[in-house]
mmCIF file of C-alpha atoms in Angstrom:
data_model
loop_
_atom_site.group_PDB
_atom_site.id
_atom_site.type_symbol
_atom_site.label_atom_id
_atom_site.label_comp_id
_atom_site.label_asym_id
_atom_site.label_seq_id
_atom_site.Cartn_x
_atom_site.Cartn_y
_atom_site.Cartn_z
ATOM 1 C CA UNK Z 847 0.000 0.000 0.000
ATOM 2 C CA UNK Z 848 1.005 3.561 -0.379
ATOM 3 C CA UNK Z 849 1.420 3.866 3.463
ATOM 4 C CA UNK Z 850 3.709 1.086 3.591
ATOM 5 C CA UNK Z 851 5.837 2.433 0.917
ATOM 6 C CA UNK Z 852 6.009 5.560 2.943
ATOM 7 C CA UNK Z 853 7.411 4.082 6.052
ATOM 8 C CA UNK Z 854 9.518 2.026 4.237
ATOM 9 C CA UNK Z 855 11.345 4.799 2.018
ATOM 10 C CA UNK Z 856 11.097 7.218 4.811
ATOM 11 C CA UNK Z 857 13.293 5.062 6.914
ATOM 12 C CA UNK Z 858 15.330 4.626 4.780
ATOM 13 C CA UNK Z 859 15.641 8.633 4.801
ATOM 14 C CA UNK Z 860 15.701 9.010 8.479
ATOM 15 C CA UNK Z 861 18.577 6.153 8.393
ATOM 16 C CA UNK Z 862 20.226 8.528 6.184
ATOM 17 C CA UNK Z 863 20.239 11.548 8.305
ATOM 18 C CA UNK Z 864 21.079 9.805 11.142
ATOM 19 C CA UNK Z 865 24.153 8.254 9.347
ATOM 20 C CA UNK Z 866 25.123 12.002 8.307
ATOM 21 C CA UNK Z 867 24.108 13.267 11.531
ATOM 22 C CA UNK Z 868 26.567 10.915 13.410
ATOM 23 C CA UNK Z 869 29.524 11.401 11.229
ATOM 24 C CA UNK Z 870 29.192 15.497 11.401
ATOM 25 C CA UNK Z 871 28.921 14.807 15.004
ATOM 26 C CA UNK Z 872 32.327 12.612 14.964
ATOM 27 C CA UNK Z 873 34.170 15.205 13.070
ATOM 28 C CA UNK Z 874 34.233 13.973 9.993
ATOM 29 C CA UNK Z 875 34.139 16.879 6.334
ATOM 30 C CA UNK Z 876 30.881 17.607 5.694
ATOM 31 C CA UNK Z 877 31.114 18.289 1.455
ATOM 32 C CA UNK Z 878 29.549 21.200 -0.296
ATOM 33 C CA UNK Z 879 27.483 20.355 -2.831
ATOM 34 C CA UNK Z 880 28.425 21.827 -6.188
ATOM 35 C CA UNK Z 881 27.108 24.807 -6.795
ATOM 36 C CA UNK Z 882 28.064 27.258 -10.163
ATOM 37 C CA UNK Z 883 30.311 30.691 -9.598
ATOM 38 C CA UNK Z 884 27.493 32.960 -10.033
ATOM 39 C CA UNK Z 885 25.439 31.161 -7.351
ATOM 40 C CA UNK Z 886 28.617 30.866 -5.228
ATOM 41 C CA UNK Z 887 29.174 34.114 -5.466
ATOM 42 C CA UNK Z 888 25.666 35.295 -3.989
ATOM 43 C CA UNK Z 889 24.839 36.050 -0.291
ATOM 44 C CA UNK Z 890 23.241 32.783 1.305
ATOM 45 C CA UNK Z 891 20.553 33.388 3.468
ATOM 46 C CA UNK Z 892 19.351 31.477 6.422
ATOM 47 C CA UNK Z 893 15.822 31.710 8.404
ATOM 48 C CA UNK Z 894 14.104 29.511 10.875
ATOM 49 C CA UNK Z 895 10.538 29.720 12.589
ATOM 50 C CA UNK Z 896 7.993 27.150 14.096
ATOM 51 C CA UNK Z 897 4.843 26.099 12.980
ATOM 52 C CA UNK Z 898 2.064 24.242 15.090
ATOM 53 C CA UNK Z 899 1.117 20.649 13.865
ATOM 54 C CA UNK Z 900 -1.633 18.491 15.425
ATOM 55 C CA UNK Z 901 -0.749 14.869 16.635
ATOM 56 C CA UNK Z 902 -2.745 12.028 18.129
ATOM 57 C CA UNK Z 903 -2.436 11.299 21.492
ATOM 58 C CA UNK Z 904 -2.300 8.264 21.955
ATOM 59 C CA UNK Z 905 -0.768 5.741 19.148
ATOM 60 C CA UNK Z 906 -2.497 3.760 16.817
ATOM 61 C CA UNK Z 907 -5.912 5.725 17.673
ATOM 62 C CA UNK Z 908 -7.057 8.761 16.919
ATOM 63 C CA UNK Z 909 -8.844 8.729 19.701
ATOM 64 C CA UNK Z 910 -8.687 11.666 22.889
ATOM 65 C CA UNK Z 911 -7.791 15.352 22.199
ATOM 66 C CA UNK Z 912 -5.415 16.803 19.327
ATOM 67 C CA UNK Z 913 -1.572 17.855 20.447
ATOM 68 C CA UNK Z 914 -0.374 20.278 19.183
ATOM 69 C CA UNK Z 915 3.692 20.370 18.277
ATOM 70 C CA UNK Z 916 6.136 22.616 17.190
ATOM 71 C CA UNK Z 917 7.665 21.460 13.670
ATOM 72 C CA UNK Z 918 11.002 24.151 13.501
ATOM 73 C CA UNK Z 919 11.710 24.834 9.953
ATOM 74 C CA UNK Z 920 14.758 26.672 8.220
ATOM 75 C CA UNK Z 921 15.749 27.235 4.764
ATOM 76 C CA UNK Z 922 18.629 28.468 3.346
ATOM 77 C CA UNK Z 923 18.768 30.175 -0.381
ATOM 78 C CA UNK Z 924 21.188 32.340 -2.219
ATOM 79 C CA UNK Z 925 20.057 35.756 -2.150
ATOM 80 C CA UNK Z 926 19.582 37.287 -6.092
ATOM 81 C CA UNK Z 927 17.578 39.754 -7.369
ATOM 82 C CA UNK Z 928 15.123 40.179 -9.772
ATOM 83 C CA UNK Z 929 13.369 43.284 -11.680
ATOM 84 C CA UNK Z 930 9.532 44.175 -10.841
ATOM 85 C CA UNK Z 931 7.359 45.732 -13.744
ATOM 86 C CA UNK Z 932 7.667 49.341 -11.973
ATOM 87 C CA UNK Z 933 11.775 48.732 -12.577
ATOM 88 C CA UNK Z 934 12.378 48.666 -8.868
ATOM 89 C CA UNK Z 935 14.625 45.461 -7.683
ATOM 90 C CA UNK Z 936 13.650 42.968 -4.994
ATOM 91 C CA UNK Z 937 15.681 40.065 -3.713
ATOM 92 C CA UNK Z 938 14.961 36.647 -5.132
ATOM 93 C CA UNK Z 939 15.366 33.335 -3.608
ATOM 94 C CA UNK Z 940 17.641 31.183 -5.366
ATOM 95 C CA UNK Z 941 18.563 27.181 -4.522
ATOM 96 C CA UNK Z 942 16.188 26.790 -1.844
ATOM 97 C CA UNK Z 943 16.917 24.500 0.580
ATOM 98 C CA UNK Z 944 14.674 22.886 3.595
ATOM 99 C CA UNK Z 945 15.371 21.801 6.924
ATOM 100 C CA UNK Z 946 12.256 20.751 9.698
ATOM 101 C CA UNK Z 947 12.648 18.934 12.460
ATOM 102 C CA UNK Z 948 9.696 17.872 14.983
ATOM 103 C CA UNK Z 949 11.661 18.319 18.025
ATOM 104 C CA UNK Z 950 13.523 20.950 20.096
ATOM 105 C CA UNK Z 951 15.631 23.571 19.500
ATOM 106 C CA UNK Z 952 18.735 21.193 20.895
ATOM 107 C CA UNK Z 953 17.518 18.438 18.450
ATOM 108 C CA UNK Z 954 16.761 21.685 15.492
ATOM 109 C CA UNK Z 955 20.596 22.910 15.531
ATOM 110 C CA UNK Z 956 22.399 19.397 13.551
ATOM 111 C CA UNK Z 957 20.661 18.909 10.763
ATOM 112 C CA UNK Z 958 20.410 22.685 10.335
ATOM 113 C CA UNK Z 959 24.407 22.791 10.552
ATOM 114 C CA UNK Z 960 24.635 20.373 8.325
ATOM 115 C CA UNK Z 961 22.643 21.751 5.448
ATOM 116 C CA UNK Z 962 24.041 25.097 6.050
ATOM 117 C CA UNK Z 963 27.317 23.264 4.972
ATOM 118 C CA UNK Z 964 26.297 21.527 2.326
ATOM 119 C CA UNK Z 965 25.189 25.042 0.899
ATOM 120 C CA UNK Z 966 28.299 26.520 1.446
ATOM 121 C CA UNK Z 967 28.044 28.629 4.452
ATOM 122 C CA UNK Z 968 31.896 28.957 5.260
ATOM 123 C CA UNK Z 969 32.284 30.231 1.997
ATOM 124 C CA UNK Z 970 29.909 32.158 1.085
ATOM 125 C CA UNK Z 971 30.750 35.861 1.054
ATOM 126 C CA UNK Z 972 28.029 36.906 3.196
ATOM 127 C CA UNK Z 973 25.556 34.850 5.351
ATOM 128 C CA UNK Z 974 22.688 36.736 6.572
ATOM 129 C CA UNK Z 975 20.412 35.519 9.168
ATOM 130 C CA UNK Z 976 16.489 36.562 9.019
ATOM 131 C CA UNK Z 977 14.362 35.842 12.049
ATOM 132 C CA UNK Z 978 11.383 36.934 14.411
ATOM 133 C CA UNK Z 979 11.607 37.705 17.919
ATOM 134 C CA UNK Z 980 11.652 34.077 19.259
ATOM 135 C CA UNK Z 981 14.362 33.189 21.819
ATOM 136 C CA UNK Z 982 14.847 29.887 20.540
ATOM 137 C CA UNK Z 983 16.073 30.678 16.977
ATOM 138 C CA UNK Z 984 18.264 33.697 18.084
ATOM 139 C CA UNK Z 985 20.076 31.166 20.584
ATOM 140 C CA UNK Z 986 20.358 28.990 17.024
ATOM 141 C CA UNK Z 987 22.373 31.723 15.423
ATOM 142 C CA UNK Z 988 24.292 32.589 18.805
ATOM 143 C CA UNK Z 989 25.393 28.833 18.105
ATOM 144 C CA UNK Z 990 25.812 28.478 14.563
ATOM 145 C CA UNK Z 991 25.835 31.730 12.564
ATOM 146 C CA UNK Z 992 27.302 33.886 15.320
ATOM 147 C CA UNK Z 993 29.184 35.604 12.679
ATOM 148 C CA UNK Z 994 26.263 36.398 10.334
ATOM 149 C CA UNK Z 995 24.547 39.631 9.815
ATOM 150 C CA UNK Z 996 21.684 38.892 11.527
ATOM 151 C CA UNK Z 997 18.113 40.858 10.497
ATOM 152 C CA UNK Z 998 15.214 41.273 13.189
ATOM 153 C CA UNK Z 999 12.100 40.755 11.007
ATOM 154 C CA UNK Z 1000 10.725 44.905 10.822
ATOM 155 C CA UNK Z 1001 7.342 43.958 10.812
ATOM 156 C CA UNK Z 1002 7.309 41.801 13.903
ATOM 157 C CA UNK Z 1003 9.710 44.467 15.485
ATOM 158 C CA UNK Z 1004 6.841 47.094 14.591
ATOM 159 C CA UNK Z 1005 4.116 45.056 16.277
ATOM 160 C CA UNK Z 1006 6.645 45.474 19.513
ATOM 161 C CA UNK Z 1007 6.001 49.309 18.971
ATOM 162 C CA UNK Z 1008 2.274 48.919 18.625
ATOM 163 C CA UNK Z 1009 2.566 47.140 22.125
ATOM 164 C CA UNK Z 1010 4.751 50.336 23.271
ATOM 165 C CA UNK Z 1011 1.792 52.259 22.227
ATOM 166 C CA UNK Z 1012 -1.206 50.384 23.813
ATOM 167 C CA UNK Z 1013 0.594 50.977 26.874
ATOM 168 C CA UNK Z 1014 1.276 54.475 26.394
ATOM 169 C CA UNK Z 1015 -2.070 55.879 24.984
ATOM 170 C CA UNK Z 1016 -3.929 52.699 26.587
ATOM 171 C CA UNK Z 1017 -5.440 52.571 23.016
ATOM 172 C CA UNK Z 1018 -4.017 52.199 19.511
ATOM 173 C CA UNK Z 1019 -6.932 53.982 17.743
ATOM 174 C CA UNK Z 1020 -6.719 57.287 18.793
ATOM 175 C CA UNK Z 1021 -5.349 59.956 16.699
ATOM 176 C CA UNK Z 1022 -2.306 60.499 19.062
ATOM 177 C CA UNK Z 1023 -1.345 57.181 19.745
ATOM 178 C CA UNK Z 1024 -1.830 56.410 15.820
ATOM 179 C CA UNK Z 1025 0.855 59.472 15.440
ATOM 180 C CA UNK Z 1026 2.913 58.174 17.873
ATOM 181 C CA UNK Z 1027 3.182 55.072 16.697
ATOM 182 C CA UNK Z 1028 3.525 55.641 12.791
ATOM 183 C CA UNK Z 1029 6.408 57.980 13.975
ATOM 184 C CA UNK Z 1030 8.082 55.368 15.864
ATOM 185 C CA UNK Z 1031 7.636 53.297 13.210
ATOM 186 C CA UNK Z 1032 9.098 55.121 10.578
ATOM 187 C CA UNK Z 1033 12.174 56.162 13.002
ATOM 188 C CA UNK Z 1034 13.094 52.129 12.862
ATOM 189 C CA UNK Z 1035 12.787 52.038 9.343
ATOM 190 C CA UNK Z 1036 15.122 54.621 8.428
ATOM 191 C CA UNK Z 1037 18.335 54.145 10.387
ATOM 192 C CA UNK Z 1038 16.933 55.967 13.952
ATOM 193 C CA UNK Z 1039 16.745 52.560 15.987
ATOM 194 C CA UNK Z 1040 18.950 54.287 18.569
ATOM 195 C CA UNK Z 1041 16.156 56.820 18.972
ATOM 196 C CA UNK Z 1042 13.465 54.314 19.524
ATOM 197 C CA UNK Z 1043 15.385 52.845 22.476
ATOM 198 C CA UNK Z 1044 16.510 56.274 23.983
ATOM 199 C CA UNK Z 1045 12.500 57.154 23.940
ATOM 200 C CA UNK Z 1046 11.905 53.614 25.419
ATOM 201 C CA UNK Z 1047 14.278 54.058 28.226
ATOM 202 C CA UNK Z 1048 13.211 57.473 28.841
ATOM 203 C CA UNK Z 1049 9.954 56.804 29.371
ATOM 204 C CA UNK Z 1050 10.471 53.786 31.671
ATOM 205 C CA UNK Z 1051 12.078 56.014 34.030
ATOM 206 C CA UNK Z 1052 8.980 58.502 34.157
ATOM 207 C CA UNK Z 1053 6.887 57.733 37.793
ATOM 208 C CA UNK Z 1054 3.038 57.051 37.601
ATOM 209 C CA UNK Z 1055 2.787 54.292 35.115
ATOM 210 C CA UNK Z 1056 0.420 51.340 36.092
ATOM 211 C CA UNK Z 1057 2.022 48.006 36.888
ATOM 212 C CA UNK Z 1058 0.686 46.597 33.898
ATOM 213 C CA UNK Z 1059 1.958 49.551 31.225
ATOM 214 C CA UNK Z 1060 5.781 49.501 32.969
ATOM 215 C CA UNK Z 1061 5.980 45.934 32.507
ATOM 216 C CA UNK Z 1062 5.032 45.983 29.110
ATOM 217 C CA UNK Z 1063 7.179 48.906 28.445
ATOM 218 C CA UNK Z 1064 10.088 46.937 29.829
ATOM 219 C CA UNK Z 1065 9.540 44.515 27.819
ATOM 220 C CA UNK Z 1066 9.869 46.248 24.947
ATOM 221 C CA UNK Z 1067 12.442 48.433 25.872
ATOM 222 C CA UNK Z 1068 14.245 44.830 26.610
ATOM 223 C CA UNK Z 1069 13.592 43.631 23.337
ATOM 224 C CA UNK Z 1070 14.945 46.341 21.123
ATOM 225 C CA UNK Z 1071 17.872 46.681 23.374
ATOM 226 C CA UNK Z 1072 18.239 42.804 22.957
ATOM 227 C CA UNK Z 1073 18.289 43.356 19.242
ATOM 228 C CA UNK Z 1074 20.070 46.638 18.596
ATOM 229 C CA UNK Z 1075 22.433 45.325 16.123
ATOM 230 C CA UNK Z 1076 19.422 43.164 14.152
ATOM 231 C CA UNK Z 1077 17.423 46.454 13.502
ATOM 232 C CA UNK Z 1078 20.020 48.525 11.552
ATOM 233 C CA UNK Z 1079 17.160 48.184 8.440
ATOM 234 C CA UNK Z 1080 18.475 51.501 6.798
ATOM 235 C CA UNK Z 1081 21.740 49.409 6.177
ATOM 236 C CA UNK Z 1082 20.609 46.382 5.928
ATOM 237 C CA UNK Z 1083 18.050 47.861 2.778
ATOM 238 C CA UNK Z 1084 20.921 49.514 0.960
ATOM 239 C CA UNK Z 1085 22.801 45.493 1.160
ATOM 240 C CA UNK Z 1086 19.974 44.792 -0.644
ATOM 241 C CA UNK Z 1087 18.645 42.030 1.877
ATOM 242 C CA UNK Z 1088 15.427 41.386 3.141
ATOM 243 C CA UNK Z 1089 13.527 43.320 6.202
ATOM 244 C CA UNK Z 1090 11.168 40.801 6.807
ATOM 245 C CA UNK Z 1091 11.687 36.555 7.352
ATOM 246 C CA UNK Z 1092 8.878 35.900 4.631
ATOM 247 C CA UNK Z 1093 10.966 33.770 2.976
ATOM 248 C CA UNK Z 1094 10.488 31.151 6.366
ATOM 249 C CA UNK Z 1095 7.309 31.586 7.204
ATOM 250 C CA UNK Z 1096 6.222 31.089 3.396
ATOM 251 C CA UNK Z 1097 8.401 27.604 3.477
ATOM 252 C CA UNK Z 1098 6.238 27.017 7.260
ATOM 253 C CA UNK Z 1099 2.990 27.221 5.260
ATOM 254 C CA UNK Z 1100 3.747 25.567 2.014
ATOM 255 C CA UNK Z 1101 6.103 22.407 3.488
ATOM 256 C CA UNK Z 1102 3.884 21.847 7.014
ATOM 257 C CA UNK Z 1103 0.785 23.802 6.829
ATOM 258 C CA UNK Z 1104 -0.573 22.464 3.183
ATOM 259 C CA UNK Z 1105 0.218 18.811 3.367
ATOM 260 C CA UNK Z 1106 -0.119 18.158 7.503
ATOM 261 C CA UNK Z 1107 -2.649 20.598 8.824
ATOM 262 C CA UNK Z 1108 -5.794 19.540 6.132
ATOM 263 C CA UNK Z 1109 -9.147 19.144 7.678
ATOM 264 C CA UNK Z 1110 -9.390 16.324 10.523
ATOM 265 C CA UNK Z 1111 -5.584 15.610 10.120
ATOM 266 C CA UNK Z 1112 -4.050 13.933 13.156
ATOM 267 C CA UNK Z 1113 -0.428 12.359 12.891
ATOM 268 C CA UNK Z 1114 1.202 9.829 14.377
ATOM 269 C CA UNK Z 1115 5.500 10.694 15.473
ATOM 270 C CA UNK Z 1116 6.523 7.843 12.908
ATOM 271 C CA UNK Z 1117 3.864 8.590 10.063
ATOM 272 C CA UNK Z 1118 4.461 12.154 10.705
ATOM 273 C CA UNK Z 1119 8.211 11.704 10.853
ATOM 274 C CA UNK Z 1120 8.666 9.443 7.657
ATOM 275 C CA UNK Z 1121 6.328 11.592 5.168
ATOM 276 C CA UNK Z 1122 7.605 15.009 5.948
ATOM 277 C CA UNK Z 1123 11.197 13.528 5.187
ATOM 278 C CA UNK Z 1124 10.386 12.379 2.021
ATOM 279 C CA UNK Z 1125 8.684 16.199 1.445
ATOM 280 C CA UNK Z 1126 12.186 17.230 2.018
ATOM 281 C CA UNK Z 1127 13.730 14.971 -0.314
ATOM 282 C CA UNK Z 1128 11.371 16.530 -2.623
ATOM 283 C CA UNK Z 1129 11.764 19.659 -1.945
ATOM 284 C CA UNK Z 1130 15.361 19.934 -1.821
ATOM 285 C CA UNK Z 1131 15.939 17.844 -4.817
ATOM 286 C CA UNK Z 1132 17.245 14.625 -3.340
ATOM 287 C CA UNK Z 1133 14.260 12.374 -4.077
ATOM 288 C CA UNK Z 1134 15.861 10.654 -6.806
ATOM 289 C CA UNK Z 1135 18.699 9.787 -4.022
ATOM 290 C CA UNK Z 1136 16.099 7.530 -1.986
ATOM 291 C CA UNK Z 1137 16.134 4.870 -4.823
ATOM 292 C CA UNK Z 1138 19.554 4.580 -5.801
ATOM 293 C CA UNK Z 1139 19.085 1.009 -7.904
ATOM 294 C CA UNK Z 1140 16.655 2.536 -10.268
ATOM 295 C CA UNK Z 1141 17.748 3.480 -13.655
ATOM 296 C CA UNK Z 1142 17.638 7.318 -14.397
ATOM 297 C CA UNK Z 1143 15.528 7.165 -17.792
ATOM 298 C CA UNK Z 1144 16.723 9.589 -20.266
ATOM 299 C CA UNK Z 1145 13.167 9.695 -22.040
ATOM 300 C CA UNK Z 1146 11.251 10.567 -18.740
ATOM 301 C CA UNK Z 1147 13.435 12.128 -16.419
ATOM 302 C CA UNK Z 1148 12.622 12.863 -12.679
ATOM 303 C CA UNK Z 1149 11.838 16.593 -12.156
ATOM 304 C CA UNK Z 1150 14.569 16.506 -9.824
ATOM 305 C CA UNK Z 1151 17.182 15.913 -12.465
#
């Protein structure tokens, strides 16, 4: 059946990684895939983010109430560019590769490494890494990317500022706090991050807030202090790199969301495990690697070829 032939070509997969896994682990050269000069040549970019995925509770039934897991899913790509219609250029995505793990961060970090090696990352002239707020994948690129130019997503940044301004105005419609906040906004945008976290700092230091507005304005203040050298987006805009981690959270909703959160899906670990490696192997054009005794026809060749 096709759900046999799933398990049994996703373990052959997951015996893969692990056999990869364990020989990065002892030391042993990782080797670069082959990649042209003009790719080579490119920035490679690097972005990670979770996405929820709903798993039986008990095996072999699905039977009791849905768990929900966090899948953590990165993707690397060379960094091009391409020409809109109105002339203006915008970065393009170029050899995308996947990495998703259903685990933690500790389990997240090897296979991510790994890729990031196969694509090149200690060669690459720049590696840029393009996240969210979330502790977890800033302590991945403390660990692995340490020396990358690491990008605070703007927009999720901006929603920090919107908090900033609930507390302020204790509303976000008003005219004021509307001002306010579009002004803050556009101060982050355009190379005045330093500003941002003077006003921050300033006003936690003014008496009378309530317990709840200091603590969120700590918060904040916290975060954008956290992330002072991630929100440089004047600079990071004229290197031509992205502001935003779309490229991840697109990869979260095409690889996990279309194919494991349909209607009434609940997963098994195994069944969950097995397909979503052979989605990789699609994805990152290593299917044709699974089946290594079959004959590569030259009158109907894989699309992987």
């Amino acid at each position: 059946s096709l759900w046999t032939w799933v398990q049994q070509v996703g373990q052959r997969a997951e015996a893969a990684l692990a056999e990869a896994l364990d020989a990065q682990a002892s030391g042993e050269t990782v080797t670069p895939e082959l990649i042209d000069d003009a790719l080579a040549a490119l920035p490679l970019a690097i972005g990670a983010d979770g996405v929820m995925v709903p798993f039986r509770p008990n095996p072999k039934t699905p039977a009791g109430q849905v768990q929900w897991r966090e899948v953590k899913v990165g993707i690397l790509a060379r960094l091009g560019s391409r020409m809109t219609r109105a002339g203006e250029g915008v970065p393009q995505l170029l050899r995308r590769r996947l990495v998703a793990v259903l685990g933690t961060i500790d389990e997240f970090i090897p296979p991510l490494q790994l890729e990031a090696t196969r694509q090149g990352v200690d060669t690459a002239p720049l590696v840029v890494w393009l996240s969210d707020g979330g502790r977890g994948f800033w302590r991945v690129y403390r660990t692995c990317f340490a020396s990358a130019v690491a990008v605070l997503d703007f927009f999720h940044a901006a929603s920090h500022l919107a908090r900033a301004t609930q507390a302020l105005f204790d509303t976000l419609t008003s005219a004021e706090a509307q001002a306010w906040f579009r002004r803050w906004r556009h101060l982050l945008r355009h190379g005045q991050a330093h500003r941002v976290r003077q006003t921050l700092t300033q006003l936690i230091h003014w008496p009378g807030w309530s317990a709840s507005a200091f603590a969120t304005l700590l918060q904040v203040q916290a975060y954008f202090q956290r992330h002072h050298q991630h929100t440089r987006y004047q600079t990071f805009d004229r290197l031509g790199l992205p502001l935003g981690s779309g490229m991840v959270e697109s990869a979260c909703k095409w690889l996990i969301q279309q194919r494991f959160k349909g209607v009434g899906m609940r997963w098994s670990e195994d069944g969950f495990n097995h397909l979503l490696l052979l989605r990789l192997a699609w994805a990152n054009g290593r299917f044709d690697d699974l089946f290594p005794s079959v004959p590569k026809s030259l009158t109907d060749p894989s699309p992987n070829l």
